[in-house]
Coordinates of C-alpha atoms in Angstrom, one line a residue:
Chain P
M284 CA 2.5 0.4 28.0
N285 CA 4.6 0.9 31.2
D286 CA 4.1 4.0 33.3
V287 CA 7.3 5.9 32.2
T288 CA 6.4 5.4 28.6
S289 CA 2.8 6.4 29.1
Q290 CA 3.8 9.6 30.8
I291 CA 6.1 10.4 27.9
T292 CA 3.5 9.7 25.2
G293 CA 1.1 11.7 27.2
F294 CA 3.4 14.7 27.2
L295 CA 4.2 14.2 23.5
S296 CA 0.6 13.8 22.5
A297 CA -0.3 17.0 24.4
A298 CA 2.7 19.0 23.1
L299 CA 2.3 17.9 19.5
R300 CA -1.5 17.9 19.5
R301 CA -1.8 14.4 17.9
R302 CA -1.7 10.9 19.3
V303 CA 1.9 9.8 19.6
E304 CA 2.6 6.1 19.9
P305 CA 5.7 4.7 21.8
D306 CA 7.6 4.1 18.6
D307 CA 6.6 7.2 16.6
D308 CA 9.6 9.2 15.4
Y309 CA 7.9 12.6 16.0
F310 CA 11.0 14.6 14.9
A311 CA 11.1 12.9 11.6
Q312 CA 7.3 13.4 11.2
G313 CA 7.9 17.1 11.4
F314 CA 5.4 18.1 14.0
A315 CA 7.8 19.7 16.4
D316 CA 8.2 23.5 16.5
S317 CA 11.4 25.3 17.5
L318 CA 10.6 25.4 21.2
F319 CA 9.5 21.8 21.4
A320 CA 13.0 20.2 21.8
L321 CA 13.8 22.3 24.9
E322 CA 10.4 21.7 26.4
L323 CA 10.8 18.0 26.0
V324 CA 14.2 18.0 27.7
T325 CA 12.7 20.1 30.6
F326 CA 9.8 17.7 30.9
V327 CA 12.0 14.7 31.1
E328 CA 14.2 16.3 33.6
S329 CA 11.4 17.5 35.8
R330 CA 9.2 14.5 35.6
F331 CA 11.9 11.9 36.2
A332 CA 14.1 14.0 38.5
L333 CA 17.3 13.7 36.4
T334 CA 19.6 16.0 34.5
V335 CA 20.1 15.7 30.8
E336 CA 23.8 16.5 30.0
V337 CA 25.2 17.2 26.7
E338 CA 26.9 13.7 26.8
D339 CA 23.4 12.2 26.9
L340 CA 22.3 14.2 23.9
D341 CA 22.2 12.3 20.7
L342 CA 19.3 12.5 18.4
D343 CA 18.5 8.9 18.9
S344 CA 17.9 8.9 22.7
F345 CA 15.0 11.3 22.2
R346 CA 13.7 10.1 18.9
T347 CA 10.7 8.1 20.2
A348 CA 8.9 7.6 23.5
N349 CA 10.4 4.1 23.9
R350 CA 13.9 5.5 23.4
I351 CA 13.3 8.2 26.0
T352 CA 12.1 5.4 28.4
E353 CA 15.3 3.6 27.9
F354 CA 17.2 6.8 28.5
V355 CA 15.3 7.5 31.7
R356 CA 16.0 4.0 33.0
R357 CA 19.6 4.3 32.2
K358 CA 19.9 7.6 34.0
T359 CA 17.9 6.6 37.1
G360 CA 18.9 3.0 37.3
A361 CA 21.8 1.4 39.1
P362 CA 24.9 3.1 38.0
E363 CA 26.8 -0.1 37.0
S364 CA 24.0 -2.1 35.5
G365 CA 21.6 0.3 33.9
E366 CA 20.7 -2.1 31.1
A367 CA 20.1 -5.0 33.3
H368 CA 17.9 -2.9 35.6
A369 CA 16.0 -1.7 32.6
E370 CA 15.3 -5.3 31.5
G371 CA 14.0 -6.2 35.0
S372 CA 11.7 -3.3 35.5
Chain L
M156 CA 14.3 69.7 26.5
P157 CA 12.4 68.1 29.3
R158 CA 14.0 68.0 32.7
V159 CA 15.1 64.4 33.3
P160 CA 15.9 63.2 36.8
E161 CA 19.4 61.7 37.2
S162 CA 18.0 58.3 38.0
G163 CA 14.7 56.6 37.4
S164 CA 11.8 58.1 39.4
D165 CA 9.9 56.2 41.9
A166 CA 6.9 56.1 39.6
T167 CA 8.7 54.1 36.9
T168 CA 11.2 51.9 38.7
T169 CA 10.4 49.2 41.2
D170 CA 12.8 48.3 43.9
V171 CA 13.2 44.6 44.6
P172 CA 10.5 44.0 47.3
P173 CA 11.3 42.3 50.6
G174 CA 11.5 38.6 50.3
E175 CA 13.1 38.7 46.9
P176 CA 16.7 37.8 46.4
V177 CA 19.0 40.6 47.4
E178 CA 22.4 39.0 46.7
S179 CA 22.6 41.3 43.7
G180 CA 23.3 44.4 45.9
D181 CA 26.8 45.1 44.6
L182 CA 26.0 44.4 41.0
S183 CA 22.8 46.5 41.3
R184 CA 25.0 49.5 42.3
V185 CA 27.4 48.9 39.5
A186 CA 24.4 48.8 37.1
A187 CA 23.0 52.0 38.5
D188 CA 26.3 53.8 38.1
L189 CA 26.6 52.4 34.6
A190 CA 23.1 53.5 33.8
A191 CA 23.8 57.0 35.1
D192 CA 26.8 57.2 32.9
A193 CA 24.9 55.9 29.9
H194 CA 22.1 58.5 30.6
V195 CA 24.6 61.2 29.8
R196 CA 26.6 59.5 27.0
A197 CA 24.2 57.1 25.2
S198 CA 23.2 59.7 22.6
R199 CA 26.8 60.2 21.6
W200 CA 27.4 56.5 21.3
D201 CA 24.3 56.3 19.2
Q202 CA 25.5 59.0 16.9
D203 CA 29.2 58.6 16.8
G204 CA 30.1 55.0 15.8
G205 CA 29.0 53.0 18.8
L206 CA 29.8 52.0 22.3
P207 CA 33.5 52.7 22.8
D208 CA 35.8 49.8 23.5
S209 CA 36.9 51.4 26.8
V210 CA 33.3 51.4 28.0
R211 CA 32.8 47.8 26.9
K212 CA 35.9 46.7 28.7
E213 CA 34.8 48.6 31.8
V214 CA 31.5 46.8 31.8
A215 CA 33.2 43.5 31.2
A216 CA 35.5 44.0 34.2
S217 CA 32.6 45.1 36.4
G218 CA 31.2 41.5 36.6
L219 CA 27.9 42.5 35.0
L220 CA 28.3 40.2 32.0
A221 CA 26.8 36.8 32.3
A222 CA 26.3 37.5 36.0
D223 CA 23.7 34.8 36.2
L224 CA 26.3 32.1 35.7
P225 CA 27.0 29.9 38.7
E226 CA 29.9 31.1 40.9
R227 CA 31.9 28.0 40.0
Y228 CA 32.2 29.4 36.5
G229 CA 33.0 32.9 37.6
G230 CA 29.5 34.3 37.6
A231 CA 27.6 35.8 40.5
G232 CA 24.8 33.2 40.5
L233 CA 22.4 36.1 39.9
H234 CA 18.7 35.2 40.4
P235 CA 16.7 35.8 37.1
L236 CA 14.8 38.5 38.8
A237 CA 17.9 40.4 39.9
L238 CA 19.3 39.9 36.4
G239 CA 16.1 41.3 35.0
E240 CA 16.1 44.4 37.2
I241 CA 19.7 45.1 36.2
T242 CA 18.9 44.7 32.6
A243 CA 15.9 47.0 32.7
R244 CA 18.0 49.7 34.5
I245 CA 20.6 49.6 31.7
G246 CA 18.1 49.1 28.9
G247 CA 16.2 52.1 30.0
E248 CA 19.2 54.3 29.2
C249 CA 20.9 52.5 26.3
S250 CA 19.8 49.5 24.2
A251 CA 23.2 49.1 22.7
L252 CA 24.7 48.6 26.2
R253 CA 21.9 46.3 27.1
G254 CA 22.7 44.4 23.9
L255 CA 26.2 43.7 25.2
L256 CA 24.6 42.0 28.3
T257 CA 22.1 40.2 26.1
V258 CA 24.7 38.6 23.7
Q259 CA 27.1 37.6 26.4
G260 CA 24.3 36.1 28.4
M261 CA 23.0 34.2 25.4
V262 CA 26.3 32.5 24.5
A263 CA 27.0 31.8 28.2
A264 CA 23.6 30.2 28.7
A265 CA 24.0 28.0 25.6
L266 CA 27.5 26.8 26.8
L267 CA 26.3 26.3 30.4
R268 CA 23.5 24.2 29.2
W269 CA 25.0 22.3 26.3
G270 CA 28.8 22.6 26.7
T271 CA 30.8 19.7 27.9
E272 CA 32.4 20.1 31.3
A273 CA 35.7 20.9 29.5
Q274 CA 34.0 23.6 27.4
R275 CA 32.3 25.1 30.3
A276 CA 35.5 25.2 32.4
D277 CA 37.4 26.7 29.4
W278 CA 35.0 29.4 28.2
L279 CA 32.6 30.4 30.9
P280 CA 35.0 32.0 33.3
R281 CA 36.4 34.1 30.5
L282 CA 32.9 35.2 29.5
A283 CA 31.8 36.0 33.0
G284 CA 35.1 37.8 33.8
G285 CA 34.8 39.8 30.7
E286 CA 38.1 38.6 29.2
L287 CA 36.1 37.7 26.1
T288 CA 33.3 39.5 24.4
A289 CA 30.9 37.0 22.7
G290 CA 29.0 37.4 19.5
F291 CA 26.0 35.3 18.3
A292 CA 26.1 34.6 14.6
A293 CA 23.0 32.9 13.4
T294 CA 21.1 35.2 11.0
E295 CA 22.0 35.0 7.3
Q296 CA 20.8 36.7 4.2
G297 CA 18.5 33.7 3.5
A298 CA 17.7 32.7 7.1
G299 CA 16.1 35.1 9.6
S300 CA 13.1 33.7 11.5
A301 CA 13.7 30.3 9.7
L302 CA 17.1 29.6 11.0
G303 CA 16.9 26.0 9.8
S304 CA 17.7 27.4 6.4
V305 CA 21.2 28.5 7.3
E306 CA 23.8 27.7 4.6
T307 CA 27.0 28.2 6.6
R308 CA 29.0 24.9 6.3
I309 CA 30.9 23.3 9.2
E310 CA 33.0 20.5 7.8
A311 CA 35.5 18.0 9.1
S312 CA 39.0 18.8 7.8
G313 CA 40.5 15.9 6.0
R314 CA 44.1 17.0 6.5
S315 CA 44.2 17.1 10.3
G316 CA 42.9 13.7 11.0
H317 CA 39.4 15.2 11.6
R318 CA 40.6 17.1 14.6
E319 CA 39.8 20.3 13.0
L320 CA 36.6 21.8 11.5
V321 CA 36.4 24.2 8.7
V322 CA 33.7 26.9 8.8
S323 CA 32.5 28.7 5.7
G324 CA 29.6 31.1 5.3
H325 CA 28.2 34.6 5.8
K326 CA 26.4 35.9 8.8
R327 CA 24.5 39.2 9.2
W328 CA 23.5 41.6 11.9
V329 CA 25.8 40.3 14.6
T330 CA 25.5 42.5 17.7
F331 CA 29.0 43.6 18.8
G332 CA 30.2 41.6 15.8
A333 CA 32.7 44.4 15.0
V334 CA 34.6 43.8 18.2
A335 CA 33.6 40.4 19.7
D336 CA 36.4 37.9 20.5
V337 CA 34.5 34.8 19.9
F338 CA 31.3 33.9 17.9
L339 CA 28.8 31.2 18.5
V340 CA 28.1 30.2 14.9
L341 CA 25.1 28.3 13.6
G342 CA 25.8 26.2 10.5
K343 CA 25.2 22.8 9.0
Y344 CA 27.4 19.8 9.5
E345 CA 26.7 17.0 7.0
G346 CA 23.3 18.7 6.5
R347 CA 22.4 18.8 10.2
P348 CA 22.2 22.0 12.3
A349 CA 25.4 22.4 14.3
A350 CA 26.8 25.1 16.5
V351 CA 30.5 25.9 16.8
L352 CA 32.6 28.5 18.6
V353 CA 34.8 30.5 16.3
D354 CA 37.5 32.8 17.6
A355 CA 37.5 36.1 15.8
E356 CA 41.3 36.2 15.5
R357 CA 41.4 33.0 13.3
A358 CA 42.4 33.4 9.7
G359 CA 39.5 33.8 7.3
V360 CA 37.2 35.7 9.7
R361 CA 36.2 39.0 8.1
R362 CA 34.0 41.7 9.7
E363 CA 32.1 44.4 7.9
P364 CA 30.8 47.0 10.4
V365 CA 27.2 48.2 9.8
N366 CA 26.4 51.8 10.2
G367 CA 23.2 53.9 9.7
Q368 CA 20.7 51.1 10.4
L369 CA 17.4 52.0 12.0
G370 CA 18.3 51.2 15.6
M371 CA 20.9 49.7 17.9
R372 CA 23.4 52.1 16.3
G373 CA 25.6 51.9 19.2
A374 CA 25.8 48.1 19.3
R375 CA 28.9 47.7 17.0
I376 CA 26.8 45.5 14.7
A377 CA 28.7 43.8 11.9
H378 CA 28.2 41.4 9.0
L379 CA 30.7 38.5 9.1
S380 CA 32.3 36.3 6.6
F381 CA 33.9 33.0 7.5
D382 CA 36.2 31.9 4.6
G383 CA 37.4 28.4 5.4
V384 CA 38.1 29.2 9.0
R385 CA 39.8 26.3 10.8
V386 CA 38.9 25.7 14.5
P387 CA 39.6 22.7 16.7
R388 CA 36.8 20.1 16.7
R389 CA 36.5 20.5 20.5
Q390 CA 34.8 23.9 19.8
L391 CA 31.8 22.2 18.4
V392 CA 29.0 22.7 20.9
A393 CA 26.6 19.7 21.3
P394 CA 26.5 16.9 18.6
P395 CA 25.5 17.9 15.1
G396 CA 21.8 17.8 14.7
L397 CA 21.2 19.7 18.0
G398 CA 22.9 23.0 17.2
L399 CA 19.6 24.8 16.4
S400 CA 17.0 23.1 18.6
H401 CA 19.1 22.9 21.7
V402 CA 22.1 25.2 21.5
V403 CA 20.7 28.2 19.6
G404 CA 17.3 27.5 21.1
T405 CA 18.8 28.0 24.6
A406 CA 20.7 31.1 23.5
L407 CA 17.5 32.7 22.0
D408 CA 15.5 31.8 25.1
H409 CA 18.0 33.6 27.2
G410 CA 18.1 36.5 24.8
R411 CA 14.4 36.9 24.8
F412 CA 14.5 37.1 28.6
T413 CA 17.0 40.0 28.7
V414 CA 15.5 41.7 25.7
A415 CA 12.1 41.6 27.5
W416 CA 13.6 43.3 30.6
G417 CA 15.5 45.8 28.5
C418 CA 12.2 46.7 26.8
V419 CA 10.6 47.1 30.2
G420 CA 13.3 49.6 31.0
M421 CA 12.7 51.4 27.7
A422 CA 9.0 51.6 28.2
E423 CA 9.4 52.9 31.7
A424 CA 11.9 55.5 30.6
C425 CA 9.5 56.7 27.9
V426 CA 6.7 57.0 30.4
E427 CA 9.0 59.1 32.6
D428 CA 10.1 61.4 29.8
A429 CA 6.6 61.9 28.5
A430 CA 5.0 62.5 31.9
T431 CA 7.8 64.9 33.0
H432 CA 7.3 66.9 29.8
A433 CA 3.5 66.9 30.1
A434 CA 3.7 68.0 33.7
V435 CA 5.9 71.1 33.2
R436 CA 5.5 72.1 29.5
R437 CA 2.8 74.8 28.8
Q438 CA 1.3 75.7 25.5
G439 CA -0.3 79.0 25.7
D440 CA -1.7 79.0 29.3
I441 CA -2.4 75.3 29.4
P442 CA -0.1 72.7 30.8
L443 CA 0.3 69.9 28.2
G444 CA -0.9 67.4 30.8
D445 CA -4.2 69.1 31.1
H446 CA -5.2 67.9 27.7
Q447 CA -7.3 64.8 27.9
L448 CA -5.7 63.3 24.7
V449 CA -2.2 63.7 26.2
R450 CA -3.4 62.0 29.4
S451 CA -4.8 59.2 27.4
L452 CA -1.4 58.6 25.8
L453 CA 0.3 58.7 29.2
A454 CA -2.1 56.3 30.8
R455 CA -1.9 53.7 28.1
A456 CA 1.9 53.8 28.0
A457 CA 2.0 53.5 31.8
V458 CA -0.3 50.5 31.8
D459 CA 1.6 48.8 29.0
A460 CA 4.9 49.3 30.8
A461 CA 3.5 48.0 34.1
G462 CA 1.9 45.0 32.4
A463 CA 5.2 44.2 30.7
R464 CA 7.1 44.4 33.9
E465 CA 4.7 42.0 35.6
L466 CA 5.0 39.5 32.7
A467 CA 8.8 39.8 32.9
R468 CA 8.7 39.2 36.6
R469 CA 6.5 36.1 36.0
A470 CA 9.1 34.9 33.5
A471 CA 11.9 35.5 36.0
Q472 CA 10.1 33.5 38.7
A473 CA 9.4 30.6 36.3
R474 CA 13.1 30.6 35.2
A475 CA 14.3 30.4 38.8
A476 CA 13.2 26.7 38.7
G477 CA 16.3 26.1 36.6
P478 CA 17.6 25.8 33.0
G479 CA 14.8 25.0 30.6
H480 CA 12.0 26.5 32.7
G481 CA 10.0 29.5 31.8
V482 CA 10.4 29.3 28.1
S483 CA 6.8 30.1 27.4
E484 CA 6.5 32.8 30.0
T485 CA 9.7 34.4 28.6
L486 CA 8.3 34.4 25.1
M487 CA 5.1 36.1 26.3
A488 CA 7.1 38.7 28.3
K489 CA 9.3 39.5 25.4
Y490 CA 6.3 39.9 23.1
A491 CA 4.5 42.2 25.5
A492 CA 7.6 44.2 26.5
A493 CA 8.7 44.8 22.9
A494 CA 5.2 46.0 22.1
A495 CA 5.1 48.3 25.2
A496 CA 8.5 49.8 24.3
A497 CA 7.5 50.3 20.7
A498 CA 4.1 51.9 21.5
G499 CA 5.4 53.8 24.5
S500 CA 8.3 55.3 22.7
R501 CA 6.1 56.3 19.8
D502 CA 3.7 58.1 22.1
A503 CA 6.5 59.6 24.1
V504 CA 8.0 61.2 21.0
Q505 CA 4.5 62.5 20.2
V506 CA 4.0 64.1 23.7
L507 CA 7.6 65.5 23.6
G508 CA 7.0 67.1 20.2
S509 CA 10.0 68.8 18.8
A510 CA 12.1 67.9 21.9
G511 CA 11.3 64.2 21.1
C512 CA 12.7 64.6 17.6
A513 CA 16.0 66.2 18.8
P514 CA 19.2 64.4 18.0
D515 CA 19.9 63.7 21.7
S516 CA 16.3 62.6 22.6
R517 CA 16.2 59.5 24.7
A518 CA 12.6 58.8 23.6
A519 CA 13.6 59.1 19.9
R520 CA 16.5 56.6 20.4
H521 CA 14.2 54.2 22.2
F522 CA 11.6 54.7 19.4
R523 CA 14.2 53.5 16.8
D524 CA 15.6 50.8 19.0
A525 CA 12.2 49.5 20.1
K526 CA 11.2 48.8 16.6
V527 CA 14.2 46.5 16.3
M528 CA 13.1 44.8 19.5
E529 CA 9.9 43.8 17.7
I530 CA 12.0 42.0 15.2
I531 CA 15.0 40.3 17.0
E532 CA 14.9 37.1 19.0
G533 CA 11.6 36.2 17.3
A534 CA 9.5 38.7 15.4
Q535 CA 6.2 39.6 17.1
E536 CA 4.3 37.6 14.6
V537 CA 6.4 34.5 15.2
S538 CA 5.9 35.0 19.0
E539 CA 2.1 35.1 18.4
L540 CA 2.3 31.7 16.6
H541 CA 4.1 30.1 19.5
I542 CA 1.8 31.7 22.1
A543 CA -1.3 30.5 20.3
E544 CA 0.2 27.1 19.7
R545 CA 0.5 26.6 23.4
L546 CA -3.1 27.7 23.9
L547 CA -4.3 25.2 21.3
R548 CA -2.4 22.5 23.1
R549 CA -3.9 23.2 26.4
F550 CA -7.5 23.8 25.5
G551 CA -7.7 21.5 22.5
D552 CA -6.3 18.6 24.6
A553 CA -8.7 19.3 27.4
A554 CA -11.7 19.6 25.1
R555 CA -10.9 16.3 23.4
G556 CA -10.3 14.6 26.7
T557 CA -7.4 12.7 25.1
D558 CA -4.7 11.4 27.5
R559 CA -6.5 13.0 30.3
H560 CA -5.4 10.3 32.7
V561 CA -1.8 11.1 32.2
R562 CA -2.2 14.7 31.1
P563 CA 1.0 16.4 32.1
R564 CA 1.3 20.1 32.8
L565 CA 3.5 21.5 30.1
P566 CA 6.6 23.3 31.2
G567 CA 5.7 26.9 31.9
E568 CA 2.0 26.3 31.6
S569 CA -0.1 27.8 34.4
P570 CA -1.9 25.4 36.7

């Protein structure tokens, strides 16, 4: 597991009080309480020094730790080639 | 009646100490003037149908509403601590007026965080400038603490090429719902929670003012019906699915913050009224304040109020880190401050005796309003669940030693 993903699963496991694997869909599993979604956004913003805009928000980008990793790479990677950058890192 | 000073006494109000943000000077003066006015008139607003439109418009024009918005959106960029102090000052005199600040702040915070740039540019300056009064329409007959159960429907309109939405449902207990210009409405879009702005003037919006409820009688509360109300699709806030967890969640978090500070003001006002009465009132030859039992009530109320203020300050400092920060601290502050206001107002009425039961008694009004504060923006029991949940995370995780190598500090969690 890469470092970004492991930081995210670490947060998720602590926040949801159960082991969360990189592909677990924790929202669908129903473990999140009503403050969790905001805490998750704040964690991602603070930890990876980025801003989550409403345009970034679709349910899918935050559905699993691996999806969040992709999102983080897109936001922090080279502006023109986010995907390629993600592949290479 | 007890003698009540024109403004808060030194014992119960705290000036912003040196080193704290002071850019709020002008607005603090505006708030102080408003509080002085409310001190004289709040009882009448409470008894005679609510905060007059003229006062609401005056407040709106003063720049106090949504004053924590950034300057580029017409706000004053107020630091959370300055916003808190202003809210406490007003809340100490009139919860209905404080409710106006709270609701406008909630809707503005939700739009600032989750509105598109076009939505922010369109709505925020009008909220900050007071051109629009906002309402927050989430609660339904069958959905209070469990807002995921709302039944209001937000549907794409087939006849306008899906550029319009149709909103249908019934909302209850909307603060300033009788007069608001725009509502942030929580509903379901294809079964998923969604939030949409609905202008009050659109066809199919019906308001039913509520009177005679326990508290917040001055807050122009109304039940609302949306009967196939058509709004442009661009008034949807955030994609469907995120209306509750993100949009309403952000609004409620902001609401808890200003409710917390409002309750700090209420608790301090009650200490002031009770202590003033106990100091000057004699029964037989004995000053009321010479009775140990009365002193006990005063002491406990004062400690509760001071504790609530410190928790509210802690929340303000955590929130200064930016949007999304301080959620846990805010929840704890709201819980403590609502309890302090509820207990403090109950004891103040007790110490004041018949004067505390009079129609124009500030303590009596706070007593009724504080009970409402223990219910809105998360009932006390729901707050306890969340507070305990975060404890279990912290200590359970540490005890199990799971993920310790990457263990993050949760947002708002103390080091």
